PDB file of C-alpha atoms in Angstrom:
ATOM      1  CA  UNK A   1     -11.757  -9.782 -11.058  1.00  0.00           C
ATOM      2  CA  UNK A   2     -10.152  -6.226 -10.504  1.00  0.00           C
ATOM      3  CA  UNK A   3      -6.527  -6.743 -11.973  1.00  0.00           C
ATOM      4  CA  UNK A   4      -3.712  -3.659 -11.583  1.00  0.00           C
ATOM      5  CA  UNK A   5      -0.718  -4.718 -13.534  1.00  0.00           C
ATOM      6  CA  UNK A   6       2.730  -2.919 -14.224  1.00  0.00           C
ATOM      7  CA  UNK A   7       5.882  -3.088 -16.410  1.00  0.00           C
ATOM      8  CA  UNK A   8       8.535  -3.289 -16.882  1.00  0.00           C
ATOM      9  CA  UNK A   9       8.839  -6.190 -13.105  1.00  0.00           C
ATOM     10  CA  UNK A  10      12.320  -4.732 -13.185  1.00  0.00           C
ATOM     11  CA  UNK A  11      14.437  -2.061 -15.066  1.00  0.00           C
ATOM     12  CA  UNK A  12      18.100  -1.152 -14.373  1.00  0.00           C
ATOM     13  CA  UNK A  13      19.532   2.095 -15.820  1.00  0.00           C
ATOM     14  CA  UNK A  14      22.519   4.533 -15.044  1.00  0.00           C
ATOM     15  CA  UNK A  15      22.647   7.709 -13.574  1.00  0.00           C
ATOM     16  CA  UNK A  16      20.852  10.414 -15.613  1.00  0.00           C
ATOM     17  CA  UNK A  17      19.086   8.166 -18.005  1.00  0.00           C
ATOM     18  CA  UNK A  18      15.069   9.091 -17.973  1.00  0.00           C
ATOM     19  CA  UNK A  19      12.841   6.166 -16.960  1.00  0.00           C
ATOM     20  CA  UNK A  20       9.119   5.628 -17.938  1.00  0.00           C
ATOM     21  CA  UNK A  21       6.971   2.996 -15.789  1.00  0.00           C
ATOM     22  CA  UNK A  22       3.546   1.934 -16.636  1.00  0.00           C
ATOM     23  CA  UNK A  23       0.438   0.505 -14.914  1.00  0.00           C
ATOM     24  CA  UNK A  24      -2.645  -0.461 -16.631  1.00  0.00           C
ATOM     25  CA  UNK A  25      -5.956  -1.731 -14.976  1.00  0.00           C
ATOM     26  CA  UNK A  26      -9.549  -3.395 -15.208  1.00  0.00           C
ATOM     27  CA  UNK A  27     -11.674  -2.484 -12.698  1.00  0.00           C
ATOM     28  CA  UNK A  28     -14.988  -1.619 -11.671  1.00  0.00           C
ATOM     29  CA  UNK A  29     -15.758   1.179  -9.694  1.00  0.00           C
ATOM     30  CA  UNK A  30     -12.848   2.981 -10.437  1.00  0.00           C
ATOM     31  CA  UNK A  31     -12.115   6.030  -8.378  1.00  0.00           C
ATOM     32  CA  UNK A  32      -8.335   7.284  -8.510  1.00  0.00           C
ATOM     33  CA  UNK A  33      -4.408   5.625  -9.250  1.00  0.00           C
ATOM     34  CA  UNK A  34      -2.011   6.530  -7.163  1.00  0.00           C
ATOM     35  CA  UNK A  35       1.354   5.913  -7.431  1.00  0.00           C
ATOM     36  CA  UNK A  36       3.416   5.309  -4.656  1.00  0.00           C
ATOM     37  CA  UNK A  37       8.033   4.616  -3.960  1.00  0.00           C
ATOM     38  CA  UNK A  38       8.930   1.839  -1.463  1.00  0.00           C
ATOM     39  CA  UNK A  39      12.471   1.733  -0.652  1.00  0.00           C
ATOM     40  CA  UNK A  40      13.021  -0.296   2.522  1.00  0.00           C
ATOM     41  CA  UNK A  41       9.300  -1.118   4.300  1.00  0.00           C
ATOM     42  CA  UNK A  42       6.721   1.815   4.206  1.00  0.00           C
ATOM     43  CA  UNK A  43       5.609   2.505   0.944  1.00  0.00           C
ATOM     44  CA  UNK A  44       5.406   6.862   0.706  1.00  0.00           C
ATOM     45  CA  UNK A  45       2.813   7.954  -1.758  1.00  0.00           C
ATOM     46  CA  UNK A  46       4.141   9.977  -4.878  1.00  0.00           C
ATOM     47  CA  UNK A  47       0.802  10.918  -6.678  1.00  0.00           C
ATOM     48  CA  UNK A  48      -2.995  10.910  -7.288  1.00  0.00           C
ATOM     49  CA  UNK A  49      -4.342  10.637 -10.647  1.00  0.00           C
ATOM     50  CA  UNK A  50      -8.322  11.265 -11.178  1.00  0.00           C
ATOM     51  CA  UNK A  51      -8.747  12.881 -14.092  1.00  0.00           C
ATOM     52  CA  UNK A  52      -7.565  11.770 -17.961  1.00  0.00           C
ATOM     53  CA  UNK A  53      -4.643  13.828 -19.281  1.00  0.00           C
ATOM     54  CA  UNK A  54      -3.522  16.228 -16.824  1.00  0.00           C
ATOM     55  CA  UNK A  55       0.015  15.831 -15.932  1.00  0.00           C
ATOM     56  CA  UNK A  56       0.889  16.171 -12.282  1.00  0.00           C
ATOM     57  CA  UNK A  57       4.432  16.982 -11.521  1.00  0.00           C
ATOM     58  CA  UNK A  58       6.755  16.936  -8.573  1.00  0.00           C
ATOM     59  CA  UNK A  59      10.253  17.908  -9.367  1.00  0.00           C
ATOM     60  CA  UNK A  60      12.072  15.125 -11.192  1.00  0.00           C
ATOM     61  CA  UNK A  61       8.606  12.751 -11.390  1.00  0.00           C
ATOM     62  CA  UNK A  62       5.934  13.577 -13.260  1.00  0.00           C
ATOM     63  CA  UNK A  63       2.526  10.984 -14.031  1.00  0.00           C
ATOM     64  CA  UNK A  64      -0.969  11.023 -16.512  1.00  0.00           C
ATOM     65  CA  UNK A  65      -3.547   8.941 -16.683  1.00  0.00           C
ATOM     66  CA  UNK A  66      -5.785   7.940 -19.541  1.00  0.00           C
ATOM     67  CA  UNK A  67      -8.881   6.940 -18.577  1.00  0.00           C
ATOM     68  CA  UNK A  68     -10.087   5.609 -21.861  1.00  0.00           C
ATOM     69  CA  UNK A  69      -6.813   3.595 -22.598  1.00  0.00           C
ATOM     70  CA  UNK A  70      -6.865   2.503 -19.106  1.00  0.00           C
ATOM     71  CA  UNK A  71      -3.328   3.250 -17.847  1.00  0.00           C
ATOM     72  CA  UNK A  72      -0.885   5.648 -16.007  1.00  0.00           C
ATOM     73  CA  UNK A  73       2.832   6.232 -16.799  1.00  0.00           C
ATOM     74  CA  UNK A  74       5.416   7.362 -14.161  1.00  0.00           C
ATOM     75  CA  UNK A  75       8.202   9.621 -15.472  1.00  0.00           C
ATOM     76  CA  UNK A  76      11.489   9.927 -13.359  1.00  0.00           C
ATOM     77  CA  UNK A  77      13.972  12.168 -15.264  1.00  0.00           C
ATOM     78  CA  UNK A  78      17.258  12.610 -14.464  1.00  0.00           C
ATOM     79  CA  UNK A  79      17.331   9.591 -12.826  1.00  0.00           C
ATOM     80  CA  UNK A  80      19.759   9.379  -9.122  1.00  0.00           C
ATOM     81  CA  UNK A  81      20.650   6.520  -7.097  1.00  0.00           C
ATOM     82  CA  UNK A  82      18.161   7.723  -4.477  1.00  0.00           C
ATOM     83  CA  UNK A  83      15.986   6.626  -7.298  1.00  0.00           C
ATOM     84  CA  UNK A  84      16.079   2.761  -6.404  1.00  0.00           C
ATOM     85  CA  UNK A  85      13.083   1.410  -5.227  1.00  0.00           C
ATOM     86  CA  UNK A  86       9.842  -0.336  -5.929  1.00  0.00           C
ATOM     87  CA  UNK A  87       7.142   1.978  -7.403  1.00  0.00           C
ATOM     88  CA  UNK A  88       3.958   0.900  -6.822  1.00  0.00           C
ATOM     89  CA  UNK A  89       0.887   1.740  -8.940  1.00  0.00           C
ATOM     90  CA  UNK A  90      -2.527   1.093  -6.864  1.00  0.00           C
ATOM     91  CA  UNK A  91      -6.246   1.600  -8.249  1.00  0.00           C
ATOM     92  CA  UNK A  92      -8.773   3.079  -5.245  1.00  0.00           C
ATOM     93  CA  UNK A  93     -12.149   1.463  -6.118  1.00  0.00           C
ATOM     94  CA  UNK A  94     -15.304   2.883  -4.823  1.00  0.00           C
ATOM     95  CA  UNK A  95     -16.486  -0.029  -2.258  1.00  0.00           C
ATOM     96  CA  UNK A  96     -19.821   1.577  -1.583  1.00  0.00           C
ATOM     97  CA  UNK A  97     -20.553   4.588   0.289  1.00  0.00           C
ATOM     98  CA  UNK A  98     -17.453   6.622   1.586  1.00  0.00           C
ATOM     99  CA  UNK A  99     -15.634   3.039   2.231  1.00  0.00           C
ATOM    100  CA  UNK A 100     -13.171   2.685  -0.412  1.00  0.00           C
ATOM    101  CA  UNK A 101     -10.102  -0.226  -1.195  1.00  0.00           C
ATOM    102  CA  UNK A 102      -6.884   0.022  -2.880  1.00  0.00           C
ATOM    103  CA  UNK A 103      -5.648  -2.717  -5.293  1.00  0.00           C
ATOM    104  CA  UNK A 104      -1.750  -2.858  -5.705  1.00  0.00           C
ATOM    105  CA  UNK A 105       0.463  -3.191  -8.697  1.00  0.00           C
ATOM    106  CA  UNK A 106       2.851  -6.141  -9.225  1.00  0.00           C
ATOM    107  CA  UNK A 107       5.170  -3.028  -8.907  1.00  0.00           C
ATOM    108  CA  UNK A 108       8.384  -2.262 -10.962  1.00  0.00           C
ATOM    109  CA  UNK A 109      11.978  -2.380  -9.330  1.00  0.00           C
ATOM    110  CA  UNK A 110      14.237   0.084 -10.487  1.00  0.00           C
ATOM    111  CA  UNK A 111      17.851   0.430  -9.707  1.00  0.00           C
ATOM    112  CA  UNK A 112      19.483   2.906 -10.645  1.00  0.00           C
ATOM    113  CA  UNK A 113      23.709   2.223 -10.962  1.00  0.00           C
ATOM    114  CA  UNK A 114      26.002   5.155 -10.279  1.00  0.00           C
TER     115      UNK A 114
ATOM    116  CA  UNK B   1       9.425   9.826   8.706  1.00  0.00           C
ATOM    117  CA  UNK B   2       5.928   8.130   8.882  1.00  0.00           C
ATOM    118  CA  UNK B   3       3.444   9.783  11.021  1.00  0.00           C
ATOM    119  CA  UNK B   4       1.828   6.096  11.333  1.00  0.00           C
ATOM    120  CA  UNK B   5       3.742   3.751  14.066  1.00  0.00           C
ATOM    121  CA  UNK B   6       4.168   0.466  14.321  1.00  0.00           C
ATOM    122  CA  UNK B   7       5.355  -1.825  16.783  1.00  0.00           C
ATOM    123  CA  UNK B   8       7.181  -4.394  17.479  1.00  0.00           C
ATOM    124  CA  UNK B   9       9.216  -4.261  13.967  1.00  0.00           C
ATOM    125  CA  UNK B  10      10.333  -7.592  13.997  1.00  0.00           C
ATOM    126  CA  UNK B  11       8.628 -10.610  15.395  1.00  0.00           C
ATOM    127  CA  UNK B  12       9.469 -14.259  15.355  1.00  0.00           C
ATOM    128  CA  UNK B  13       6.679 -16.622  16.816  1.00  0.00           C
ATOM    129  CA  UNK B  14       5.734 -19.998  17.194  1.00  0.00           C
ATOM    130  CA  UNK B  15       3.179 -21.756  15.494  1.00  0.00           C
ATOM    131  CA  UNK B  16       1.738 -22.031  19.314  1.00  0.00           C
ATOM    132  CA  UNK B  17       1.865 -18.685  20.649  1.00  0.00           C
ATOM    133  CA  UNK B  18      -0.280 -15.179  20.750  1.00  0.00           C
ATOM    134  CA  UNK B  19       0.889 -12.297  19.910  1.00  0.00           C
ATOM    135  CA  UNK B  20      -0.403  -8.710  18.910  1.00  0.00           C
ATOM    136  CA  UNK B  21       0.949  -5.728  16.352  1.00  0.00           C
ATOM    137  CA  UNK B  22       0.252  -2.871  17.188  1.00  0.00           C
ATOM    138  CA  UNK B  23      -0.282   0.175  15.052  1.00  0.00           C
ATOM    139  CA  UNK B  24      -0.951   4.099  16.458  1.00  0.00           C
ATOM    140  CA  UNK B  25      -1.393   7.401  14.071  1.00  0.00           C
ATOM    141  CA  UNK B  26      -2.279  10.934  15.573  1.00  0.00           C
ATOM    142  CA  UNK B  27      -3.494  12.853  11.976  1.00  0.00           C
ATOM    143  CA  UNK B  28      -7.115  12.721  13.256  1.00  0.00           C
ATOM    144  CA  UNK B  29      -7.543   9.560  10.310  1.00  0.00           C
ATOM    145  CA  UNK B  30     -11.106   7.857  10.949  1.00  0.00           C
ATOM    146  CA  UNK B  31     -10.160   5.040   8.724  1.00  0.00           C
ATOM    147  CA  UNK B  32      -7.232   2.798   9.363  1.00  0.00           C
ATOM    148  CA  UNK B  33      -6.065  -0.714   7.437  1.00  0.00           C
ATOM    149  CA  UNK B  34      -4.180  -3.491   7.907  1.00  0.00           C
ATOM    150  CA  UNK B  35      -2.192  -5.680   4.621  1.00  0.00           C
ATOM    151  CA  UNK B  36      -0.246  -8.213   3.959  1.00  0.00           C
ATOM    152  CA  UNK B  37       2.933  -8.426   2.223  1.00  0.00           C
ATOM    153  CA  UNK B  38       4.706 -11.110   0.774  1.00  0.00           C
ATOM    154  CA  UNK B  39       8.664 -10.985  -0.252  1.00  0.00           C
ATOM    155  CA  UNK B  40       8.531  -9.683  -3.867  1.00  0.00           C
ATOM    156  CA  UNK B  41       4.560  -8.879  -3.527  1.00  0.00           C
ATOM    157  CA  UNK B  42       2.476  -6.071  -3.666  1.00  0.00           C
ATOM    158  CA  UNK B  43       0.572  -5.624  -0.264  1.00  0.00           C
ATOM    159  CA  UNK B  44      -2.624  -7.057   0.123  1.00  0.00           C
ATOM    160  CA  UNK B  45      -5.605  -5.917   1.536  1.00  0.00           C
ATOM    161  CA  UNK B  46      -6.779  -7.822   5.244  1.00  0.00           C
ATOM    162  CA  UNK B  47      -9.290  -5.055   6.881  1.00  0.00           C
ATOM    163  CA  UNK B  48     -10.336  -2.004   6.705  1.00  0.00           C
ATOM    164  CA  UNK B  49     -11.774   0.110   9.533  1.00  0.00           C
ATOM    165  CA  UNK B  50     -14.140   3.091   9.359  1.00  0.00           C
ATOM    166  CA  UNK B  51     -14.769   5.310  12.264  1.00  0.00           C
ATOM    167  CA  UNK B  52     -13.733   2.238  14.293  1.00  0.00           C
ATOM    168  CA  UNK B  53     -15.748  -0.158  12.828  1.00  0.00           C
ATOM    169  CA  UNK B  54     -14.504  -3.095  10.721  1.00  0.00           C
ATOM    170  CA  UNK B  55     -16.380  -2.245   7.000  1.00  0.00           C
ATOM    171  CA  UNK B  56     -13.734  -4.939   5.039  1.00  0.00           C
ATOM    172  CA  UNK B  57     -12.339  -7.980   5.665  1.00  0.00           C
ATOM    173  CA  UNK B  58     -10.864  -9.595   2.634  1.00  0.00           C
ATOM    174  CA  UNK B  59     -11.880 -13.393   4.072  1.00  0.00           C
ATOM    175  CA  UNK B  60      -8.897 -13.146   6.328  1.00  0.00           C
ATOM    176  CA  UNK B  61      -8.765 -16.692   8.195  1.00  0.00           C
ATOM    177  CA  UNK B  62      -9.731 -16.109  11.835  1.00  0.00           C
ATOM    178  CA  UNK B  63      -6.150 -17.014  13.310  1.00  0.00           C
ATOM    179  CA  UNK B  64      -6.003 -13.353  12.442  1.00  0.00           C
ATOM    180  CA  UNK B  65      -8.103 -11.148  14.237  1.00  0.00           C
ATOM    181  CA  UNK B  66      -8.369  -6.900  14.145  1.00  0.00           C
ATOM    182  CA  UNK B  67      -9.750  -4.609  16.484  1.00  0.00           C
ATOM    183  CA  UNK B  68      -9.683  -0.785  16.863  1.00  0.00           C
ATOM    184  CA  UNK B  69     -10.222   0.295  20.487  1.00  0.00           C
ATOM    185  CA  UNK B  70     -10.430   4.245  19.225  1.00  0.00           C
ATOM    186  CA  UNK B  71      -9.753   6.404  16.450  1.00  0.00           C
ATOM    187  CA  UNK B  72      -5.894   6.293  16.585  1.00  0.00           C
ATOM    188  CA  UNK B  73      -5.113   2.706  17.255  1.00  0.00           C
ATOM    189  CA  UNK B  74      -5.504  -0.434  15.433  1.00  0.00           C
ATOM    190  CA  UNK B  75      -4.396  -3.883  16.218  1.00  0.00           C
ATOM    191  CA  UNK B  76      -3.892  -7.724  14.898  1.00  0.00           C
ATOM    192  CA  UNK B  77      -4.278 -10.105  17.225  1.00  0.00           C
ATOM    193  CA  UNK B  78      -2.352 -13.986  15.858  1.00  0.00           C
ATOM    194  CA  UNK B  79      -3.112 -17.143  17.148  1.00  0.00           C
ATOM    195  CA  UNK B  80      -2.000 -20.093  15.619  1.00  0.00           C
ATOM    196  CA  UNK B  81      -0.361 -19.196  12.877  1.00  0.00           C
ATOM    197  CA  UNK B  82       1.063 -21.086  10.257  1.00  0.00           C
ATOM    198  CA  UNK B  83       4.771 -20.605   8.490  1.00  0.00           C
ATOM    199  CA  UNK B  84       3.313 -19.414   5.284  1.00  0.00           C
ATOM    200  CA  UNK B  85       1.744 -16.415   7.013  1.00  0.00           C
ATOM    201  CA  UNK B  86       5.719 -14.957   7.707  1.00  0.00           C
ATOM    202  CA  UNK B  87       5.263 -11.904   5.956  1.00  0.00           C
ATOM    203  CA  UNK B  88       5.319  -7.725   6.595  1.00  0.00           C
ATOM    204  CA  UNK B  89       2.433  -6.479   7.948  1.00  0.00           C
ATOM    205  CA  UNK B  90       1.555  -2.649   7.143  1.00  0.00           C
ATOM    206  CA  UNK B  91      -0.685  -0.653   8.732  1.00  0.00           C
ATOM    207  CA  UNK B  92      -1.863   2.554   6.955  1.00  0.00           C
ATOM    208  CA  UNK B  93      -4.676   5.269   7.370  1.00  0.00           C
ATOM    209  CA  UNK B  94      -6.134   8.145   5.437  1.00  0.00           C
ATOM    210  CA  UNK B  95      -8.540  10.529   6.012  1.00  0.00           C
ATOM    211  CA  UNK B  96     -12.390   8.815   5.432  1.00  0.00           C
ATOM    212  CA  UNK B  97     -15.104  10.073   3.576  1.00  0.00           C
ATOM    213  CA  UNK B  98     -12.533  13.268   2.216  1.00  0.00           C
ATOM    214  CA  UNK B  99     -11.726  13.809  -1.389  1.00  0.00           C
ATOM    215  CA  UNK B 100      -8.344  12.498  -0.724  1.00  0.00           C
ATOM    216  CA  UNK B 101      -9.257   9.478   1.208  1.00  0.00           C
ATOM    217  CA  UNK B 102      -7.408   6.742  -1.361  1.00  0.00           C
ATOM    218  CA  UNK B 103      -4.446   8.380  -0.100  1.00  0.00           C
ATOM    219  CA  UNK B 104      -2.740   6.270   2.248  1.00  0.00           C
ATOM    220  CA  UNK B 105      -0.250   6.803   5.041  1.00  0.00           C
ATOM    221  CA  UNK B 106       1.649   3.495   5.772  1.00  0.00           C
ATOM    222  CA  UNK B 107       3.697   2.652   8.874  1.00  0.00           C
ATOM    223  CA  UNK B 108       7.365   1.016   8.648  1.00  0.00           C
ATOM    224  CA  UNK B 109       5.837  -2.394   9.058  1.00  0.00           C
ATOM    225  CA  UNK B 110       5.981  -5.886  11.483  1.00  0.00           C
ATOM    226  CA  UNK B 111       8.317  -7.967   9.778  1.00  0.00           C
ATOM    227  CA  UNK B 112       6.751 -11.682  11.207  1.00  0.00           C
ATOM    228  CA  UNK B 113       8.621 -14.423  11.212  1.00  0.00           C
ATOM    229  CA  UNK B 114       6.555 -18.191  12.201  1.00  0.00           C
ATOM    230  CA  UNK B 115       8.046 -21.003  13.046  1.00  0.00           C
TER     231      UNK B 115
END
């Protein structure tokens, strides 16, 4: 059974501090993680991973993936309040042809305290 | 602001009644997906349509039925739902059969109430 799971469930940290979040899977068919923020309902995607070791970036957030090890890590530095949220990891699996599925992440909740 | 809409964004219904959500997106997506979320849940996976044809249904019970009249909308039609199916519903697309197809665009949501 493809499985997608993340830690910490929940993580609560001040203003500032730097926050790591991680997401390891067993799949078959793998075919990309993505990571994505849900603050209220519609989850808004953050980042693609396909390839092993190189480091995608955007502004505070940054995420790798290790293929071998089977896992990604989300970075948020600097960490605001507009940081709160869920972050969910997902795995795309290759469903056959150019179909493809996403499996979710029991996600992480992170709030961040002023 | 999401470029995928969905409507109504609340909904309380009886256990009796029909009711449809309706979801719309206008980025030229050929592959659009409904899931399933439970308070404290990841979403889950209900269908998936590809160039307007159902290719996934996750053995959704059959109180719960899709259909996609044309490339930019995608519906849910309930009928006889039970209590335990109260839940958000997200609709999402992405572009099909393109290198960044895994990347979905979700909607705000149906927040369904049954009672």
């Amino acid at each position: 059974e493809d499985k997608v799971v993340q830690s910490p469930l929940s993580l609560v940290v001040h203003e500032g501090d730097t926050v790591t979040l991680n997401c390891s899977y067993e799949v078959t068919n793998f075919r990309s993680l993505l990571w994505y923020k849900q603050e209220k309902k519609a989850p808004t995607f953050l980042f693609m991973l396909t390839s092993s070791g190189i480091e995608k970036k955007s502004g505070r957030l940054s995420s790798i993936l290790d293929k071998k090890e089977l896992f990604s890590i989300l970075n948020i530095t600097a960490t605001q309040t507009g940081d709160s949220a869920i972050y969910l990891c997902a795995v795309g699996l290759n469903y056959g042809g150019a179909t493809n599925k996403l499996i979710f992440g029991t996600g992480t909740l992170l709030a961040v305290q002023p | 602001d999401t470029e995928v809409t969905q409507t109504p964004k609340h909904l309380v219904m009886g256990m009796t009644n029909k009711k449809s959500l309706k979801c719309e997106q206008h980025m030229g997506h050929r592959a659009m997906y409904w899931y399933k979320q439970k308070a404290k849940k990841p979403p889950e996976l209900m269908f998936v349509y590809s160039y307007e044809k159902l290719s996934i249904n996750e053995s959704v019970p059959s109180r719960f039925s899709p259909e996609c009249p044309n490339s930019s909308l995608l519906n849910l039609h309930l009928h006889a739902l039970q209590p335990e199916d109260s839940a958000l519903y997200l609709c999402a697309s992405s572009q099909e059969g393109a290198t960044l197809s895994e990347k979905l665009f979700f909607g705000s949501g149906t927040q369904l109430s049954v009672l």
